[in-house]
CSV table of C-alpha atoms and ligand atoms in Angstrom, one decimal:
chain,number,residue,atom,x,y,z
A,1,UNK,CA,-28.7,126.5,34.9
A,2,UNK,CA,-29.8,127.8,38.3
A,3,UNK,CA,-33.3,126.2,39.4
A,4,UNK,CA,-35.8,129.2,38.4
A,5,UNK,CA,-33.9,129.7,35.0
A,6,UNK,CA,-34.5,126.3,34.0
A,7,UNK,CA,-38.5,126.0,35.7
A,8,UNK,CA,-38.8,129.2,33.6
A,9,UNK,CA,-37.0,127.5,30.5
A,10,UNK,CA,-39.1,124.3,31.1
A,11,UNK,CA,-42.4,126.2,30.8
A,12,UNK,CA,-41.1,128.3,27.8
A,13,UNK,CA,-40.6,125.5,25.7
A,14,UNK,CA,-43.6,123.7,27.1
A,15,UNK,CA,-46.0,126.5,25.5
A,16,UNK,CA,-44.1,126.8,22.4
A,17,UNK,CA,-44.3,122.7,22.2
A,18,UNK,CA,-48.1,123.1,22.8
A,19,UNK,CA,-47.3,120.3,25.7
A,20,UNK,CA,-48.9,119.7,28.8
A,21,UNK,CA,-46.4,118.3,31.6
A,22,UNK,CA,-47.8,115.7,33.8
A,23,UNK,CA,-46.4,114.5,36.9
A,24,UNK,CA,-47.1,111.4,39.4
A,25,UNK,CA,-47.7,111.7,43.0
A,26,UNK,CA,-44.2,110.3,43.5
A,27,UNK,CA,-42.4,112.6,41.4
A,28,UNK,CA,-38.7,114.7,42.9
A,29,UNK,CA,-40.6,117.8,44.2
A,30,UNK,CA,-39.1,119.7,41.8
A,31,UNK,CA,-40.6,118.0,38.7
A,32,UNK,CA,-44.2,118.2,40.7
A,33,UNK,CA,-43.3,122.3,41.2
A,34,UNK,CA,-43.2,122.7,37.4
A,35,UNK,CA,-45.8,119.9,36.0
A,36,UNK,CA,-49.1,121.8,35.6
A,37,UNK,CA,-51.3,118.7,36.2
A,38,UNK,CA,-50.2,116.4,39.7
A,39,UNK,CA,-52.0,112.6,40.2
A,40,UNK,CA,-52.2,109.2,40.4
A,41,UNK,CA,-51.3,106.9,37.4
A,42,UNK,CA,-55.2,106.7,36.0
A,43,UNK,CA,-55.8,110.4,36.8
A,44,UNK,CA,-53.0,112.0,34.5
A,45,UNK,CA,-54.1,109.7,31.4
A,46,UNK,CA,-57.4,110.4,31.8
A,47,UNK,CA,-56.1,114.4,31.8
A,48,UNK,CA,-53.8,112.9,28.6
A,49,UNK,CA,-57.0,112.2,27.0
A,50,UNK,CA,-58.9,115.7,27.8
A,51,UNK,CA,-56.2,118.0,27.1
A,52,UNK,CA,-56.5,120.6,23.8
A,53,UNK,CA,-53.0,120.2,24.3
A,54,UNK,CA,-51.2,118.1,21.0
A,55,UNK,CA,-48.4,116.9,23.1
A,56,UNK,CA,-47.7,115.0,26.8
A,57,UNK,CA,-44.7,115.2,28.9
A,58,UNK,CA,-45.6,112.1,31.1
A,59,UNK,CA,-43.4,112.4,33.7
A,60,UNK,CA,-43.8,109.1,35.7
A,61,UNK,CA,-43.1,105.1,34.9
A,62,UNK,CA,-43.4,103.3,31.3
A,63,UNK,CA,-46.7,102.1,31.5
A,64,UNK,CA,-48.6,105.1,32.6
A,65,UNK,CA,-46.9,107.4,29.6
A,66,UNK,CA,-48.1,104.1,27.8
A,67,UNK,CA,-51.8,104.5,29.2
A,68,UNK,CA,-51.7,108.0,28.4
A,69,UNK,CA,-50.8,107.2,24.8
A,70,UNK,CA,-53.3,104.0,24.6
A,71,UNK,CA,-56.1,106.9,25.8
A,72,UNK,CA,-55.3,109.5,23.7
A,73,UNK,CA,-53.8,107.9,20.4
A,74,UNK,CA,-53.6,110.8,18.8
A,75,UNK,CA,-51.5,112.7,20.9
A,76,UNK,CA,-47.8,112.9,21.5
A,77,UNK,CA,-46.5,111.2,23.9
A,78,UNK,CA,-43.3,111.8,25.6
A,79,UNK,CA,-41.2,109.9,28.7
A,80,UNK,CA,-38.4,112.3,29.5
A,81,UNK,CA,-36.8,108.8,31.1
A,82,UNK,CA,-37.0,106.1,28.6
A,83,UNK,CA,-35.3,103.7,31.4
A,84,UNK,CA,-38.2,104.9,34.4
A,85,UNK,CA,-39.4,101.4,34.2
A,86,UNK,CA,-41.5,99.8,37.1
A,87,UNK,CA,-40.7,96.4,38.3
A,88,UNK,CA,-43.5,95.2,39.5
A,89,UNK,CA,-45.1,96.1,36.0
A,90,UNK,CA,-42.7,93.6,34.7
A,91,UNK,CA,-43.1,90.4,36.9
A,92,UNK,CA,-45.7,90.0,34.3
A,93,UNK,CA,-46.1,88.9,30.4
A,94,UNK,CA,-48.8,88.5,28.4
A,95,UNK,CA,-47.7,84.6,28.6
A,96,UNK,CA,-48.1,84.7,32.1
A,97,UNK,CA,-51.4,86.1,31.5
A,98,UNK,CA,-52.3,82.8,29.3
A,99,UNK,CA,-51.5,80.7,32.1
A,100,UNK,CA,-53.6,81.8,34.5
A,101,UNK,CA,-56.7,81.5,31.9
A,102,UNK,CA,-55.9,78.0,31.4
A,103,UNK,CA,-55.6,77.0,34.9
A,104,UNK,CA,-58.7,78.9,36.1
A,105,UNK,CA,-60.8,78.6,32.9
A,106,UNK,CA,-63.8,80.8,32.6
A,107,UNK,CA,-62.4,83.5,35.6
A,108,UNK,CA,-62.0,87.0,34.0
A,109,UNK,CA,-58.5,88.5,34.0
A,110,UNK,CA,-58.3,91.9,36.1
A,111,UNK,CA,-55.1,93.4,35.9
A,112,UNK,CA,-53.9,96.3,38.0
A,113,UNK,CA,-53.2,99.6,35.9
A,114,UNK,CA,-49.7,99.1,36.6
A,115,UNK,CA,-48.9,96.7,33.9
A,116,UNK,CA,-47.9,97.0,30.3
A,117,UNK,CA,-50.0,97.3,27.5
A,118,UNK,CA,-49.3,93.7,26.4
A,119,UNK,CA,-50.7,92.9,29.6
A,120,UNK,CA,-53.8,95.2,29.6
A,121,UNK,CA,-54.2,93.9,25.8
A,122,UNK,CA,-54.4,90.1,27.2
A,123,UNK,CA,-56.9,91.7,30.3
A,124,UNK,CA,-60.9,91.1,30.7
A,125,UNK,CA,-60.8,94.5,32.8
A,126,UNK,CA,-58.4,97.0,34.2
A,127,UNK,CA,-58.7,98.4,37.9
A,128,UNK,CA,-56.7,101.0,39.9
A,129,UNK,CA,-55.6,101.2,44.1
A,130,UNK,CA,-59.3,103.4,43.8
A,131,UNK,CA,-61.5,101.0,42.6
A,132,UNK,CA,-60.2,97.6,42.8
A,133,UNK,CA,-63.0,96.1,44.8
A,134,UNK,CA,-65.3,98.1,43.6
A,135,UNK,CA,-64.4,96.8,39.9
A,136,UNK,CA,-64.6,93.2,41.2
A,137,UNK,CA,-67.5,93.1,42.6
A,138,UNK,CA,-69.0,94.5,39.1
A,139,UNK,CA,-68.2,91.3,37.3
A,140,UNK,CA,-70.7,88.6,37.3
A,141,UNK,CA,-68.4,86.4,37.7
A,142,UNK,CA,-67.9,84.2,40.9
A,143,UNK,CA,-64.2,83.9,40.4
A,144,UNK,CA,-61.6,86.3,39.2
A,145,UNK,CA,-57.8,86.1,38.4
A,146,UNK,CA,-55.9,89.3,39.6
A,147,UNK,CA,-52.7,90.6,38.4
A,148,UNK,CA,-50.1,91.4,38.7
A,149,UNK,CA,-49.8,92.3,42.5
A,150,UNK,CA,-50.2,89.7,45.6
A,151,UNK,CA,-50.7,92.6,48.1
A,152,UNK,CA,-53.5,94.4,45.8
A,153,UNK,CA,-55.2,91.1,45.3
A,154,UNK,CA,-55.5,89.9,49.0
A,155,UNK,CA,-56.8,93.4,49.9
A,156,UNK,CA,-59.3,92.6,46.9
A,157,UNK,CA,-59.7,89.1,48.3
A,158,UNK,CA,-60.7,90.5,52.1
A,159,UNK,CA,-63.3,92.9,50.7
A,160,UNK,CA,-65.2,90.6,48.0
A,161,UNK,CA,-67.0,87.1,48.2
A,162,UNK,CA,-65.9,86.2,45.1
A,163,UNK,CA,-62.7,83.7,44.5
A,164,UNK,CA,-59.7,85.7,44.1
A,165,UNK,CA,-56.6,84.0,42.0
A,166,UNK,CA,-53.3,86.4,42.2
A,167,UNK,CA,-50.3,86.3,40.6
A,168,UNK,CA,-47.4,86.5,42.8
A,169,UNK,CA,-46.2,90.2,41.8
A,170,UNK,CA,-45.2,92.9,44.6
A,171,UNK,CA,-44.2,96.6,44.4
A,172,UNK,CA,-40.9,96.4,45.6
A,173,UNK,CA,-41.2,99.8,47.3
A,174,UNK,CA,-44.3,99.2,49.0
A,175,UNK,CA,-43.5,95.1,49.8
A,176,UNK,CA,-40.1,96.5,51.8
A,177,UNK,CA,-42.5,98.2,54.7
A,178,UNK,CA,-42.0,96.0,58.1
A,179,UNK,CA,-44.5,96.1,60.6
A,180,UNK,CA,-41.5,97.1,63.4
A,181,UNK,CA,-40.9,100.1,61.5
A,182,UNK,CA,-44.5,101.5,61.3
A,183,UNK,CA,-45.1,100.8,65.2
A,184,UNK,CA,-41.8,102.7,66.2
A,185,UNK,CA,-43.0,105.3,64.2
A,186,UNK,CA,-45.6,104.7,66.1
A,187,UNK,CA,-44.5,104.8,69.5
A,188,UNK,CA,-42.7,108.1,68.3
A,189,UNK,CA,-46.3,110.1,67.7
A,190,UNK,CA,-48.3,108.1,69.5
A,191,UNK,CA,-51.1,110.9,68.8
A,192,UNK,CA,-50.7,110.0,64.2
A,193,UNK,CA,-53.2,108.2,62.1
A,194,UNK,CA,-51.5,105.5,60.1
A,195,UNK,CA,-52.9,105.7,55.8
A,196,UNK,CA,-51.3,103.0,54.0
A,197,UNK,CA,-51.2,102.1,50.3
A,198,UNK,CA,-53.0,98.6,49.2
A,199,UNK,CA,-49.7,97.5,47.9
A,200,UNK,CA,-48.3,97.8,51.2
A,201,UNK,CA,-48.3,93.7,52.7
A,202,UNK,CA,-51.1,92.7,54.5
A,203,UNK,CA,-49.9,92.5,57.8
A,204,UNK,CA,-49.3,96.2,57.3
A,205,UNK,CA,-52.8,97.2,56.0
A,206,UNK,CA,-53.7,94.9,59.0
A,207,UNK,CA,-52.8,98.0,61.4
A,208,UNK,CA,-53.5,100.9,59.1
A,209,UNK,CA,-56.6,103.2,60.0
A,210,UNK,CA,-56.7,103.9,56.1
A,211,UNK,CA,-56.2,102.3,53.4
A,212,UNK,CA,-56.0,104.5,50.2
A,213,UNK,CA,-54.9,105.2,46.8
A,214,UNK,CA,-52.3,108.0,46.3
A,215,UNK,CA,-55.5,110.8,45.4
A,216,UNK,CA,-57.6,109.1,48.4
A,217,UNK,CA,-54.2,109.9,50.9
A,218,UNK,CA,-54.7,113.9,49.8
A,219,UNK,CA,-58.4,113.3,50.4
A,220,UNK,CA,-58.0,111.7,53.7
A,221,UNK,CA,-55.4,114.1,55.3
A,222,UNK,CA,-57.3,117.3,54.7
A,223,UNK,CA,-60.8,116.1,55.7
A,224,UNK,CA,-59.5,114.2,58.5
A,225,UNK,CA,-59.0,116.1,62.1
A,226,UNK,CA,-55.9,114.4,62.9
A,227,UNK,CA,-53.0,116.5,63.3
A,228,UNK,CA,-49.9,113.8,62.8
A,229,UNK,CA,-50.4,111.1,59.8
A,230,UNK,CA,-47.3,108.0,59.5
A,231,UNK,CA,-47.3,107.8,55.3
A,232,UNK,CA,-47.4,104.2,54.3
A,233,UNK,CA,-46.6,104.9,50.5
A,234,UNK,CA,-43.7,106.3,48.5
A,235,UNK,CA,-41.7,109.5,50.1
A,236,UNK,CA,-43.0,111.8,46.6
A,237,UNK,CA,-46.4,112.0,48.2
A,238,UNK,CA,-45.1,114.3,50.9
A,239,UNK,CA,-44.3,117.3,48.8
A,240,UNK,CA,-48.5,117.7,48.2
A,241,UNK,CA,-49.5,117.1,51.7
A,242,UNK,CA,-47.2,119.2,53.2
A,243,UNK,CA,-48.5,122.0,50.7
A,244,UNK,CA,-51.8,121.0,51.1
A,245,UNK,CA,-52.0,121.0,54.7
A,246,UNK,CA,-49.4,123.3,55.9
A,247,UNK,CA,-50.7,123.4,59.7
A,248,UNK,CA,-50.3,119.2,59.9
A,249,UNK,CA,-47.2,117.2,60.0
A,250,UNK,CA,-46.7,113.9,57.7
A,251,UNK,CA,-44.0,111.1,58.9
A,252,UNK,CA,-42.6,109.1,56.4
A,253,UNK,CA,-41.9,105.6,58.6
A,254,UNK,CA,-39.0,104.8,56.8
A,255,UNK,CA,-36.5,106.5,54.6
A,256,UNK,CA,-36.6,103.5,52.7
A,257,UNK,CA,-40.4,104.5,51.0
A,258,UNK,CA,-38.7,105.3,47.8
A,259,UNK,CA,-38.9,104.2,44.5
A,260,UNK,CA,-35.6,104.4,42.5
A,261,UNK,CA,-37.7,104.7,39.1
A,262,UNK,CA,-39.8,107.4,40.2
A,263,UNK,CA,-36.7,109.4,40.9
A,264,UNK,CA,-35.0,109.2,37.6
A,265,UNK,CA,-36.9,112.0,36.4
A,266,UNK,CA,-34.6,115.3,36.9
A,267,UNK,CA,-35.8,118.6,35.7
A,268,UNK,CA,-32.7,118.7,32.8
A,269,UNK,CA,-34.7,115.8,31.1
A,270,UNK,CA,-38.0,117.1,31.0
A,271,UNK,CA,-36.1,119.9,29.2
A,272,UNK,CA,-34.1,117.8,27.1
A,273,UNK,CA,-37.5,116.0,26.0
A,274,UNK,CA,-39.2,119.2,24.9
A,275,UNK,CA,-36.2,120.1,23.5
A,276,UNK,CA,-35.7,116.9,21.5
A,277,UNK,CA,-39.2,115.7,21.1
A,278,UNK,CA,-38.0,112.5,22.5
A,279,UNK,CA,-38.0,109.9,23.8
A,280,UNK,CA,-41.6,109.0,22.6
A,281,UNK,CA,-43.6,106.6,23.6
A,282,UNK,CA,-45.8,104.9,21.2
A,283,UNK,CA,-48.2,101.3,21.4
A,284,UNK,CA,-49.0,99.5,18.6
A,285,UNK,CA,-52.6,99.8,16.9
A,286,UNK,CA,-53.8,95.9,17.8
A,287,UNK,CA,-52.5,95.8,21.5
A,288,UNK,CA,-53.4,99.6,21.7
A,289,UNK,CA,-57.1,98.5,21.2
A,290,UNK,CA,-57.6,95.9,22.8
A,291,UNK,CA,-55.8,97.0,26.0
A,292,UNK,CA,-58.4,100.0,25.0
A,293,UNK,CA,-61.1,98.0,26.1
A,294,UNK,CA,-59.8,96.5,29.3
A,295,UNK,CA,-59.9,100.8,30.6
A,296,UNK,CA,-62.9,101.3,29.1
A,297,UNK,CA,-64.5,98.7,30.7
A,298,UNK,CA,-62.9,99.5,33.5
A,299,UNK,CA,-64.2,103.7,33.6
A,300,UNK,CA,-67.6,102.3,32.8
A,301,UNK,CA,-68.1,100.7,36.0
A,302,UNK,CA,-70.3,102.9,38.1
A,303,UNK,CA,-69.1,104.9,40.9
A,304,UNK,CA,-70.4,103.9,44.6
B,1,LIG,P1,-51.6,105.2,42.4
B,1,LIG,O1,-51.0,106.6,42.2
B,1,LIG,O2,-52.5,104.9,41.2
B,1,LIG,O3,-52.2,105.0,43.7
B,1,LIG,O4,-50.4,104.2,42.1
B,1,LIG,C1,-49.4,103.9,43.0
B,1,LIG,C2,-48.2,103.4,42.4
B,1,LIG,O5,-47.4,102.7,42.9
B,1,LIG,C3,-47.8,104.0,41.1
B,1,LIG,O6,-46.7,103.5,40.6
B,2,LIG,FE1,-43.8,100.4,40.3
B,2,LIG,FE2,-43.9,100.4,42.9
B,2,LIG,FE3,-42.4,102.2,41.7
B,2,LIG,FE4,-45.1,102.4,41.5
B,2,LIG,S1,-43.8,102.6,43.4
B,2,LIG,S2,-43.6,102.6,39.8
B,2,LIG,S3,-45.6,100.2,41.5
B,2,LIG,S4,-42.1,100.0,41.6
């Protein structure tokens, strides 16, 4: 079906399905063109949870289709990959979780959002790339375990003066940066700004001028002067930008930004899933609450 024929298709069945289609910053362009809401992974829940709309097409990774369905329970919830997993989501259990407690008793458990809902279920708190320190340094606490991502958790650790504990996850996108490919980029356009992502490796962060979240990078670019910015996250976050800010120019430093995953989703499934109603994605009622409370606690934290 030739590309307009099927956005129109998609958008047809979408308001006959009474479904909202959500995409994530890293999204094909393509499946960002026809998703009427755009974000980062805590953003498009918390739109899963305010929508009139009865069902979500949560086009993304596993665990945020399974935040979207822990934060509005009522809802139907819809991957149009089942297999978009996220690996760095899955270097953790809720075992793992367990261990940490016992060898650091009394530390609260803060687990990145991109985890599982086992995982956020076994959690004291949840944070996101936004408000990780900011969460931290909310707990009374002196010591805190983080997981499940080493790069997150020594930005965290930098930025607080309490204890930090990490697990030894990594986003294998992010982790692959080298510090020789952002300086040739470098000595390319010599003029850029450098915005990384805080699961990028510290020595990375070490030479970034921002650090961000995907939603802080489309922030950052348009209120910042700069003409040239190097991208220090996944390659799906250029398709915004460039739209956004059509007079700058955004320079991926390495074609290797991409996350295989975040890719899978092609337009012909988001039809497929409308037209299906499937695959669903569903959590069950005791890990759904508790991992409930970990976000909660989490969006109650006050804003700076
Ligand atoms: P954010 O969009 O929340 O910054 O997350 C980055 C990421 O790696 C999502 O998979
Ligand atoms: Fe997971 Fe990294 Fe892919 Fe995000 S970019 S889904 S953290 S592997």
């Amino acid at each position: 079906m030739p590309h307009q024929e099927l956005l129109r298709e998609i958008r047809r069945l979408a308001a006959e399905r009474d479904a909202l289609i959500l995409a994530h910053n890293y999204q094909r362009d393509e499946v960002q063109e026809v998703a009427d809401i755009c974000g980062d992974s805590l953003g498009l829940s918390q739109e899963a949870a305010r929508t009139d709309r009865s069902v979500i097409v949560f086009c993304g990774v596993h665990f945020m289709a399974e935040s979207a369905a822990i934060l509005a329970p009522e809802k139907t919830v819809l991957i149009p990959r089942a297999d978009a997993g996220c690996p760095m989501a899955d270097m953790i259990t809720p075992d793992g979780i367990r261990l940490m407690r016992e060898k650091f008793p009394g530390a609260p458990v803060v687990t990145y959002v991109n985890s599982t809902a086992a995982v956020k279920a076994e959690s004291d708190i949840c944070c996101t790339s936004a408000n990780a320190v900011r969460v931290v340094n909310s707990l009374a606490a002196d010591e805190v375990i983080l997981t499940p991502d080493r790069n997150l958790a020594m930005y965290i650790a930098r930025h607080t003066s309490k204890r930090c504990h990490w697990w030894d996850g990594y986003c294998p996108t992010h982790d692959r940066l080298t510090v020789a490919e952002v300086q040739a980029a470098r000595a390319d356009y010599p003029d850029a700004v450098f915005m990384a992502h805080p699961e990028c490796p510290p020595e990375i962060l070490d030479i970034a001028d921002h650090i961000c979240s995907t939603s802080g990078m489309y922030v950052y670019a348009r209120q910042n002067p700069a003409r040239r910015f190097i991208v220090g996250t996944e390659a799906g976050i250029l398709y915004r930008l460039r739209l956004e800010n059509p007079e700058k120019e955004f320079i991926l430093p390495t074609t290797r930004l991409i996350c295989p995953n975040m890719k899978l989703t092609a337009l012909e499934d988001i039809r497929a899933a409308l037209l299906t109603m499937s695959p669903r994605i569903t959590v069950p009622a005791d890990i759904r609450e508790r991992a409930r409370l970990a976000l909660d606690r989490m969006l109650a934290v006050p804003r700076d």
